[in-house]
Coordinates of C-alpha atoms in Angstrom, one line a residue:
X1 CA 73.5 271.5 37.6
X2 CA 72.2 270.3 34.6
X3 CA 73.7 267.0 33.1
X4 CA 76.6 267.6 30.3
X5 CA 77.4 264.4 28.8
X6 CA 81.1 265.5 27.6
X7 CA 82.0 267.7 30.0
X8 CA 85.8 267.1 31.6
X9 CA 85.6 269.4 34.4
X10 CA 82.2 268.5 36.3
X11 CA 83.7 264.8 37.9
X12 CA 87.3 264.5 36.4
X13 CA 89.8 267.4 35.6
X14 CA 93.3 267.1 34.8
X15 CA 95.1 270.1 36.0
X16 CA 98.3 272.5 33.9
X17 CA 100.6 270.1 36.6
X18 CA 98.9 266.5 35.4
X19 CA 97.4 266.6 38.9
X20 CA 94.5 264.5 38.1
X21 CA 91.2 265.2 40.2
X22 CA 87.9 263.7 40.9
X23 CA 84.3 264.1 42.4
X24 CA 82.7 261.0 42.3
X25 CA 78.9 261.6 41.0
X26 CA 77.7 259.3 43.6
X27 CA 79.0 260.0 47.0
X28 CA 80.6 263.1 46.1
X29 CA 84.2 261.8 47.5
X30 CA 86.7 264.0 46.5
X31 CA 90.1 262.2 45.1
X32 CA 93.5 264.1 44.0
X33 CA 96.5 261.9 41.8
X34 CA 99.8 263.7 41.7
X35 CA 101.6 263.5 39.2
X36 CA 104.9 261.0 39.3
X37 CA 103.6 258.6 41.2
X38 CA 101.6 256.2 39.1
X39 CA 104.4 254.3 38.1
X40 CA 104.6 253.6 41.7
X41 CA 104.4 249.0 42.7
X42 CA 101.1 248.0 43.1
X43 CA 101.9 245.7 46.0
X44 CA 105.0 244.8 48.1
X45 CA 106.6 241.8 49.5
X46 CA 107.7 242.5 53.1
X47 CA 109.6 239.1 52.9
X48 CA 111.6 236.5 50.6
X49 CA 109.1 233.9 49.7
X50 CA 110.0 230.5 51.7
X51 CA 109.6 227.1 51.0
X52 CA 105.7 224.5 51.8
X53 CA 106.2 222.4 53.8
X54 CA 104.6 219.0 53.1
X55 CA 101.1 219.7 54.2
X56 CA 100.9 223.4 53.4
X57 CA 98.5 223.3 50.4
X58 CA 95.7 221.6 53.0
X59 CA 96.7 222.8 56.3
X60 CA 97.5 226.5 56.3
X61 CA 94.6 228.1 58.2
X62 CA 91.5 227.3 59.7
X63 CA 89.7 227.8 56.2
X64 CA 91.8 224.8 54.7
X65 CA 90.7 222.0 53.1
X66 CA 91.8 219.5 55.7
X67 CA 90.5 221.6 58.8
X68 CA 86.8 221.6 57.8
X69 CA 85.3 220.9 61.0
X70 CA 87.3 223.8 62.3
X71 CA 84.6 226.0 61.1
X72 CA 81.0 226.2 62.1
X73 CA 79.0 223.5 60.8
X74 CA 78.3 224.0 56.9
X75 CA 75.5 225.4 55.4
X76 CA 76.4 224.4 51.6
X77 CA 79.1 223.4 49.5
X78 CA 79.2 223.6 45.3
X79 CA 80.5 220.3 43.8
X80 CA 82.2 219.6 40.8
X81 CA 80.3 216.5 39.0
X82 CA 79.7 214.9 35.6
X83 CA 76.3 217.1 35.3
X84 CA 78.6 220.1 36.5
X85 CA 78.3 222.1 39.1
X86 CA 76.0 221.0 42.3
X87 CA 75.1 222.4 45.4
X88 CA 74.9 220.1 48.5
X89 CA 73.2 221.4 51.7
X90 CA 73.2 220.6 55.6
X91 CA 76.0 217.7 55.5
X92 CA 77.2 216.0 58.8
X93 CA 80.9 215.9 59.7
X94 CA 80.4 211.8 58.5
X95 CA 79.6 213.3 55.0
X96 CA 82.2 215.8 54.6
X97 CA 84.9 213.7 52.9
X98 CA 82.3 212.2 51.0
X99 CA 82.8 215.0 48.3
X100 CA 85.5 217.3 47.1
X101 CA 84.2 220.9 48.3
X102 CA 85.2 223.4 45.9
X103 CA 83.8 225.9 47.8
X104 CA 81.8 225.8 51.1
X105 CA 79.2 228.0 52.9
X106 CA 80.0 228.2 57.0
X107 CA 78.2 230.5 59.4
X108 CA 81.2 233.0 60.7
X109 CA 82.6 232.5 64.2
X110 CA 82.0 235.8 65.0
X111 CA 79.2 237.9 63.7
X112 CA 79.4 241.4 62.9
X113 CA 75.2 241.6 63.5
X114 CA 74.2 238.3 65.5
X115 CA 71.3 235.8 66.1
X116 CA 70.9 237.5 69.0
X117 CA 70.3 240.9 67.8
X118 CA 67.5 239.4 65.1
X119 CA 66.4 237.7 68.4
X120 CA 66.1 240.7 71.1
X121 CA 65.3 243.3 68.7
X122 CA 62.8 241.9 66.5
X123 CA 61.6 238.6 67.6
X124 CA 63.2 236.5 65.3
X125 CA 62.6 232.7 65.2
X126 CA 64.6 230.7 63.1
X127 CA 62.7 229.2 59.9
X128 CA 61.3 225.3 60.6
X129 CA 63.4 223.9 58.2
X130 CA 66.8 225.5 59.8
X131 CA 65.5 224.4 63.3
X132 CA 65.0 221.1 61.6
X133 CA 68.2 221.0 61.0
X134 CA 70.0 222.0 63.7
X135 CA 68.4 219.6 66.0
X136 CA 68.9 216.5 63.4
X137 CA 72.7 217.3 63.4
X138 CA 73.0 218.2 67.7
X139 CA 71.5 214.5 67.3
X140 CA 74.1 213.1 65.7
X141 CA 77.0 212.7 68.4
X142 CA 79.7 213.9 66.0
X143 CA 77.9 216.7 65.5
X144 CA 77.2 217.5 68.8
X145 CA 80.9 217.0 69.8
X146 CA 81.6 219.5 66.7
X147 CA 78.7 222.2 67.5
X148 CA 80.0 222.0 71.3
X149 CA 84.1 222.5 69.9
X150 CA 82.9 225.7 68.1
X151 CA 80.9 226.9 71.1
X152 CA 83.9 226.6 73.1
X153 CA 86.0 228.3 70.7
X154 CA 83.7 231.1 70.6
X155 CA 83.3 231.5 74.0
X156 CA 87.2 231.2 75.3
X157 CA 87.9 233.7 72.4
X158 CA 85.6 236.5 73.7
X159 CA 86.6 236.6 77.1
X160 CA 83.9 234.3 78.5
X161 CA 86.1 231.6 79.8
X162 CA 85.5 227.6 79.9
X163 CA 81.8 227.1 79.7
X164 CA 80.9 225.0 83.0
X165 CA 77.1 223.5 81.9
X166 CA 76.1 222.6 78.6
X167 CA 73.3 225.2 78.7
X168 CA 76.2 227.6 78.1
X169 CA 76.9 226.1 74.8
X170 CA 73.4 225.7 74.0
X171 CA 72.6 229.5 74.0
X172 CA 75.7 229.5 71.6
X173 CA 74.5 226.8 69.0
X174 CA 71.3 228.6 67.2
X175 CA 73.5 231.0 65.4
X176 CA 75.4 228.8 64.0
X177 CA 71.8 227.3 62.4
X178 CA 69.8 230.1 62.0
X179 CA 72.4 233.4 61.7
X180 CA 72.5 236.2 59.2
X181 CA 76.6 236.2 58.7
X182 CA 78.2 233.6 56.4
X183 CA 81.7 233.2 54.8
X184 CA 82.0 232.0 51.3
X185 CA 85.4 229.5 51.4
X186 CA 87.4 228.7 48.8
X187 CA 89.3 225.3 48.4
X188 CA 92.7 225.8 47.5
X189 CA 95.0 228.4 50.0
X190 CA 97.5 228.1 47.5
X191 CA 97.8 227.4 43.8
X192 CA 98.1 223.8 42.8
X193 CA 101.3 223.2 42.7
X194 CA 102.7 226.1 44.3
X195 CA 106.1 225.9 46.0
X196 CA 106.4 228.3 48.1
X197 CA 103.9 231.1 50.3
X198 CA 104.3 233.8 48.0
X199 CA 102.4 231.6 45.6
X200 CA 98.7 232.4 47.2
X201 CA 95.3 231.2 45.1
X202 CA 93.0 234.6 44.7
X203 CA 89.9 235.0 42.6
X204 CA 92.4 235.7 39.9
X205 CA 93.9 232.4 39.7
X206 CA 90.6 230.7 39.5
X207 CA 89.3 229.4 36.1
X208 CA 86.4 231.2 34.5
X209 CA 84.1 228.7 35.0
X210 CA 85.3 228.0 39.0
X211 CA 85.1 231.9 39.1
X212 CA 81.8 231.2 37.5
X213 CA 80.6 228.9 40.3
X214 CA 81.7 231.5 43.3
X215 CA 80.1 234.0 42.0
X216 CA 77.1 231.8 41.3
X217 CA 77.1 229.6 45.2
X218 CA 77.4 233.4 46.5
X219 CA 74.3 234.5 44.7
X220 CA 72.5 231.7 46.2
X221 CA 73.5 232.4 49.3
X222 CA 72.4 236.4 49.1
X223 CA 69.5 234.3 47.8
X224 CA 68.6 232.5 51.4
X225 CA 69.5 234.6 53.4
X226 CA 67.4 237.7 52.3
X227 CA 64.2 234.6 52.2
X228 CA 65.1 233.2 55.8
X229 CA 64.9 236.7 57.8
X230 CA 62.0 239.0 57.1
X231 CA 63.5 241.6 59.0
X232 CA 66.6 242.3 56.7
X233 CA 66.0 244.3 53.1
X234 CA 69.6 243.8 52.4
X235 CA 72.6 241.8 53.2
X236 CA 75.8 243.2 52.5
X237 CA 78.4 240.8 50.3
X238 CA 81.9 241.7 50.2
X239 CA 85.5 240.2 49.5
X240 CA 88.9 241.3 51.8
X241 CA 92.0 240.1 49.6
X242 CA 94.9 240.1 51.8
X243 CA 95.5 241.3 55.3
X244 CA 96.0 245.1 54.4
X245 CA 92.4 245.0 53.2
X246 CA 90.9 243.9 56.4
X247 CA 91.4 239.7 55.6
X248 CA 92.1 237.6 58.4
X249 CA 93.3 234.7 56.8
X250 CA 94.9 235.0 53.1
X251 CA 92.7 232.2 51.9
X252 CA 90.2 233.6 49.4
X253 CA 86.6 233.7 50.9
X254 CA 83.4 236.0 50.6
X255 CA 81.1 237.4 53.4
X256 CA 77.5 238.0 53.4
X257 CA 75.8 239.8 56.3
X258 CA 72.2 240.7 56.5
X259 CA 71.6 243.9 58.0
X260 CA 68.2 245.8 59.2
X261 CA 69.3 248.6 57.0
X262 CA 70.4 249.2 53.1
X263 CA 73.5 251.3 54.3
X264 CA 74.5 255.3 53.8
X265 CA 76.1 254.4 50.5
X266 CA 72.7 253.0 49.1
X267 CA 70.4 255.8 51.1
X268 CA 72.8 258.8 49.1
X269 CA 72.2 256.9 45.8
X270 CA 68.5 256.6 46.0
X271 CA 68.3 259.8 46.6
X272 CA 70.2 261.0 43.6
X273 CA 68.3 258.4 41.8
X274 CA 65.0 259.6 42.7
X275 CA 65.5 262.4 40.5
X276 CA 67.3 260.9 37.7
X277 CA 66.3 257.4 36.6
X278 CA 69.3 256.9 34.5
X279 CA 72.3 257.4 37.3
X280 CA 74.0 254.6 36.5
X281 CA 74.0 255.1 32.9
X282 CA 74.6 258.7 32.5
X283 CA 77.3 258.8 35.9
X284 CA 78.6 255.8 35.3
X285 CA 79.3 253.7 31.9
X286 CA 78.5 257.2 29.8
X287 CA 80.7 259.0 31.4
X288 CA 83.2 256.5 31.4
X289 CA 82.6 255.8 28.1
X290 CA 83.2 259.4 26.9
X291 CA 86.3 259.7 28.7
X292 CA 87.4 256.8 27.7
X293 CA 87.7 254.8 30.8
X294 CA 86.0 251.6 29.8
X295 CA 88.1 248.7 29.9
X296 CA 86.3 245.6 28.8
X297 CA 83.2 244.7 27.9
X298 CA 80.7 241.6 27.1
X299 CA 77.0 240.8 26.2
X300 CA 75.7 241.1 30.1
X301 CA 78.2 243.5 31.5
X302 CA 80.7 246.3 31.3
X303 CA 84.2 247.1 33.4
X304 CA 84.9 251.0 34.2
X305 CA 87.9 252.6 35.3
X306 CA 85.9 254.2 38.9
X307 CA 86.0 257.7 39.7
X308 CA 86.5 259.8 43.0
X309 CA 87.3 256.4 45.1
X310 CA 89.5 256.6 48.2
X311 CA 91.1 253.8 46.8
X312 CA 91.8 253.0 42.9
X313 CA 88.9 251.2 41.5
X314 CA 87.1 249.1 38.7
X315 CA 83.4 248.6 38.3
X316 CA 81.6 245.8 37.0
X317 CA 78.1 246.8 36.2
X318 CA 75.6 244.2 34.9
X319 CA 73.8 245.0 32.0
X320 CA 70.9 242.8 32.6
X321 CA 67.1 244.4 33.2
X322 CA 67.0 242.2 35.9
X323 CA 67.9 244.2 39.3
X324 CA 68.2 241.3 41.6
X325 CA 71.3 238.9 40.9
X326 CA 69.5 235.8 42.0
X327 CA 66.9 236.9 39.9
X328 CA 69.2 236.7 36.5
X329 CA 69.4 234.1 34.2
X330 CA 72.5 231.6 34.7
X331 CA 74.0 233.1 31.4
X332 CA 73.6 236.9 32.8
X333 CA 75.4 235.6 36.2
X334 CA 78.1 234.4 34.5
X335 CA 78.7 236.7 32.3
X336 CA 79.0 239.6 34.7
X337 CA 81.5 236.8 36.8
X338 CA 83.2 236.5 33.4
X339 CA 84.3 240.4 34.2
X340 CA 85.0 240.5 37.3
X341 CA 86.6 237.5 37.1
X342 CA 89.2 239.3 34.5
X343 CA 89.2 242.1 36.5
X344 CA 90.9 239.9 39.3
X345 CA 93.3 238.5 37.0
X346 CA 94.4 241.9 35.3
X347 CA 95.0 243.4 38.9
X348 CA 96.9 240.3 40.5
X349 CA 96.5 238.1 43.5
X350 CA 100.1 240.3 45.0
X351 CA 97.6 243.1 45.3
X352 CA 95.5 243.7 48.6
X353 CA 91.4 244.6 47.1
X354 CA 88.0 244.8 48.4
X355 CA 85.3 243.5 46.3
X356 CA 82.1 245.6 47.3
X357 CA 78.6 244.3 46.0
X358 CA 75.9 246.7 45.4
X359 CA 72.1 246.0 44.2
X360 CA 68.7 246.7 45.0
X361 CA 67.5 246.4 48.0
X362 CA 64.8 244.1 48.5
X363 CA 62.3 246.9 49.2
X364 CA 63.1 249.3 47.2
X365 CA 61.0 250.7 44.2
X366 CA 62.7 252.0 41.6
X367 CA 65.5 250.0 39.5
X368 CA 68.8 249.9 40.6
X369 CA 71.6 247.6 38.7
X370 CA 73.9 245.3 40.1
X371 CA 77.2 246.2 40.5
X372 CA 80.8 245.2 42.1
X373 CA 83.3 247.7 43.0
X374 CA 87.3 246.2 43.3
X375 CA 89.3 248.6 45.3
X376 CA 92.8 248.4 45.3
X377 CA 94.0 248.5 49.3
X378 CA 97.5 250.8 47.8
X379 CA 97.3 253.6 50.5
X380 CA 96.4 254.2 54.2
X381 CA 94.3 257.2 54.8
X382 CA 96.1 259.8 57.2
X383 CA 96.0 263.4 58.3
X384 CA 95.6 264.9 55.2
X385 CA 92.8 262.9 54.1
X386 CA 91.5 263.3 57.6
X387 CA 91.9 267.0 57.6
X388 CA 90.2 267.6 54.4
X389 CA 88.0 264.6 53.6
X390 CA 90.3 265.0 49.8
X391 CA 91.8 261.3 49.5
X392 CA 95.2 261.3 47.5
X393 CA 95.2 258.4 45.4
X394 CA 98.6 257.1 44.0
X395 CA 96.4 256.1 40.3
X396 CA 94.4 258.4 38.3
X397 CA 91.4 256.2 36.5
X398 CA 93.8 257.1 33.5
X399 CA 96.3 254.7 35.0
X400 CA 94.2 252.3 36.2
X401 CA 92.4 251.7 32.4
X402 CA 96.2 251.6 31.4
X403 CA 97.5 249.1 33.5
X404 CA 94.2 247.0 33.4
X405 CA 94.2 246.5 29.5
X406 CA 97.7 245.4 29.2
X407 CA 97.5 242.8 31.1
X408 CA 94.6 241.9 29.8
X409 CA 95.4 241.8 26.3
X410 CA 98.4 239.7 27.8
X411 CA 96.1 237.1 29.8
X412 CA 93.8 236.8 27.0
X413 CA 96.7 235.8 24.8
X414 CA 97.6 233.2 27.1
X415 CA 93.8 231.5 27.4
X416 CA 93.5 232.7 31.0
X417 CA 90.2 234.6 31.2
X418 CA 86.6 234.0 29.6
X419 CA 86.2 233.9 25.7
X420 CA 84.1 236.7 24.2
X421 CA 85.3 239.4 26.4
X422 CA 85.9 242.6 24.2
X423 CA 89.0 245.1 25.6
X424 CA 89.3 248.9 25.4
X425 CA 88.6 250.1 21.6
X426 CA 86.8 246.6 20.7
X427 CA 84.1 247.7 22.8
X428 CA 80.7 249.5 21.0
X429 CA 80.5 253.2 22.0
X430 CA 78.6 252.8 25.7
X431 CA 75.5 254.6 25.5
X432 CA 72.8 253.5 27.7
X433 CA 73.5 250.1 27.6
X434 CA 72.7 248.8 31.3
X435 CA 68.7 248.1 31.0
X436 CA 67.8 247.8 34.6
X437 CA 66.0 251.5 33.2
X438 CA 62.5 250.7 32.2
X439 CA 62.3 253.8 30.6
X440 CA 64.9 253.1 27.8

């Protein structure tokens, strides 16, 4: 079908009704929005809020501030200093408390891909410097006695039962030196200063520049893990905000996982971009921009309204000609975490979201931009969807632009997302303005 830069009915048609339906031009979901029910809560709260108790803000969960050797030994943590930020690398449970870890990088517990698969499958060996590592801090008998805890943990929790010989922990210890599966922690569980559980910190509630540093230690994290295993031309980076979107513990946290694979989602996009070097431009900020579904924009990056999602969704798209995000410039980083940032903030830290990265995979060649999808957790898919692969969403786009520029006209007001950040009709006409397209 030949491309039609206005035209309504080829991704997005509003029906006689104000049934609202999409095709999204990039996995070809199909997505329907009654109307009367986009006025419907965002989020619910299945209790009353109660009451912290005295060491609530620290001790919570297991990704708490004061529970640090709870989690596999650390990989990294970004600092707050007089220079700024800082990243510190490979501490020892002696240094923890040394500094104040605004956010930390830990292996996860439990892998989705593991060392061992790397190991069996392609004869993996763990880079010197990593190996270095782990057998400087097995050393150290705090760290043994911590490396052994976590071993234990991890065995009693799958079944395995108490481990008898140290050998049994041993075979346990590499991946939490030389794995492909990391969590991203934040600090704070709750707010500062929150009084009750209700009161949770989310990306949201972060500053700009502490959203700025997330985004920026996860980056270098996608970073070194994509240059520690050969074997992986992508690792997969996502955020689950609150247990309906898959989190285990509401305390606010990233994963990376490499994989031996760029995914199905990537695989259909090449394809389609194959044929049509400008995808992104023409499917996704054009289009949006001609049906007036962006909601904010600055010099690196643009926020969309998504269409034909299961779920309701914003995209942040970076405008930088630079594919790779550890690649970009610090200013072109945080700019695009500038967005997203806001995008957290506008939607609310009551509402349960996945944050899905997308970029080019390390082997791929032809361009492909960065980009973050937030998808707002609202609905449970069921028979109908099942049936007839049409998701009923309870927001059109239309509602979700709506709802995403009030409130952020409102936070701006109050000094509570990034200055120059442009909203709904301050933003230029969007015309081929991501540049990852040599060709433009």
């Amino acid at each position: 079908m030949p491309y039609a830069a206005h035209s309504a009915s080829r991704w997005l048609t509003t029906m006689a009704d104000g049934t609202v339906k999409q095709v999204s031009p990039f996995s070809g979901t199909q997505v329907w929005t009654v109307p009367g029910r986009g006025n419907r809560p965002l989020s619910h709260h299945p209790k009353e809020p109660e009451p912290l108790g005295e060491s609530a803000l620290t001790h919570t969960c297991n990704f708490c501030e004061a529970k640090q050797l709870a989690t596999p030994p650390e990989k990294a943590r970004a600092v707050r200093t007089e220079r700024g930020w800082e990243i510190l690398r490979n501490l020892h449970p002696d240094q923890l408390a040394q500094t104040r870890a605004e956010f930390r990088r830990v292996p996860n517990l439990f892998e989705i891909v593991s060392y061992d698969y790397w190991v069996r499958n392609y004869g993996y060996q763990m880079p010197e410097a990593q190996r270095a590592h782990m057998e400087d801090y097995l050393a150290d008998p705090a760290g043994r006695e911590h490396v052994y805890d976590i071993a234990r943990t991890r065995l009693r929790a799958s079944g395995a039962g108490e481990p008898e010989t140290e050998d049994e922990l041993l075979e346990v210890v590499p991946a939490y030196f030389g794995g492909g599966h990391d969590v991203i922690i934040a600090r704070r569980h709750f707010i500062d200063g929150a009084v009750d559980d209700s009161q949770l910190a989310s990306s949201g509630t972060l500053t700009p520049d502490e959203h700025g540093a997330f985004i920026s230690f996860t980056v270098d994290a996608l970073r070194e893990l994509l240059e520690a295993n050969p074997y992986t031309p992508y690792v997969v980076v996502f955020q689950n905000w609150l247990s309906p979107a898959g989190a285990s513990f509401d305390h606010l946290h990233k994963q990376l996982v490499a994989i031996d694979e760029r995914g199905v989602q990537a695989d259909l996009e090449i394809s389609k971009l194959r044929r049509n070097l400008n995808l992104y431009n023409e499917w996704g900020v054009n289009y949006a921009s001609y049906h007036n579904l962006v909601i904010a924009e600055n010099d690196e990056a643009v926020l969309v309204a998504g269409i034909g999602h299961r779920y309701p969704t914003v995209s942040v798209y970076s405008k930088s000609a630079t594919c790779e995000p550890w690649k970009q410039t610090a200013e072109e980083v945080r700019g695009f975490s500038d967005l997203l940032h806001a995008a957290h903030a506008a939607t609310g830290a009551d509402v349960a979201c996945n944050e899905e990265w997308h970029y080019r995979p390390v082997d791929l060649d032809v361009p492909m931009p960065w980009r973050v999808n937030v998808k707002w957790r609202l609905s449970t898919v069921a028979g109908f969807e099942g049936g007839t692969k049409i998701y009923v969403n309870t927001l059109s786009p239309f509602d979700v632009r709506d709802r995403l520029v009030s409130n952020l006209y409102r936070l701006r007001g109050e000094g509570r997302i990034a200055d120059g950040i442009r909203i709904a009709q301050e933003c230029g006409p969007a015309r081929n303005v991501l540049k990852y397209n040599p060709l433009l």
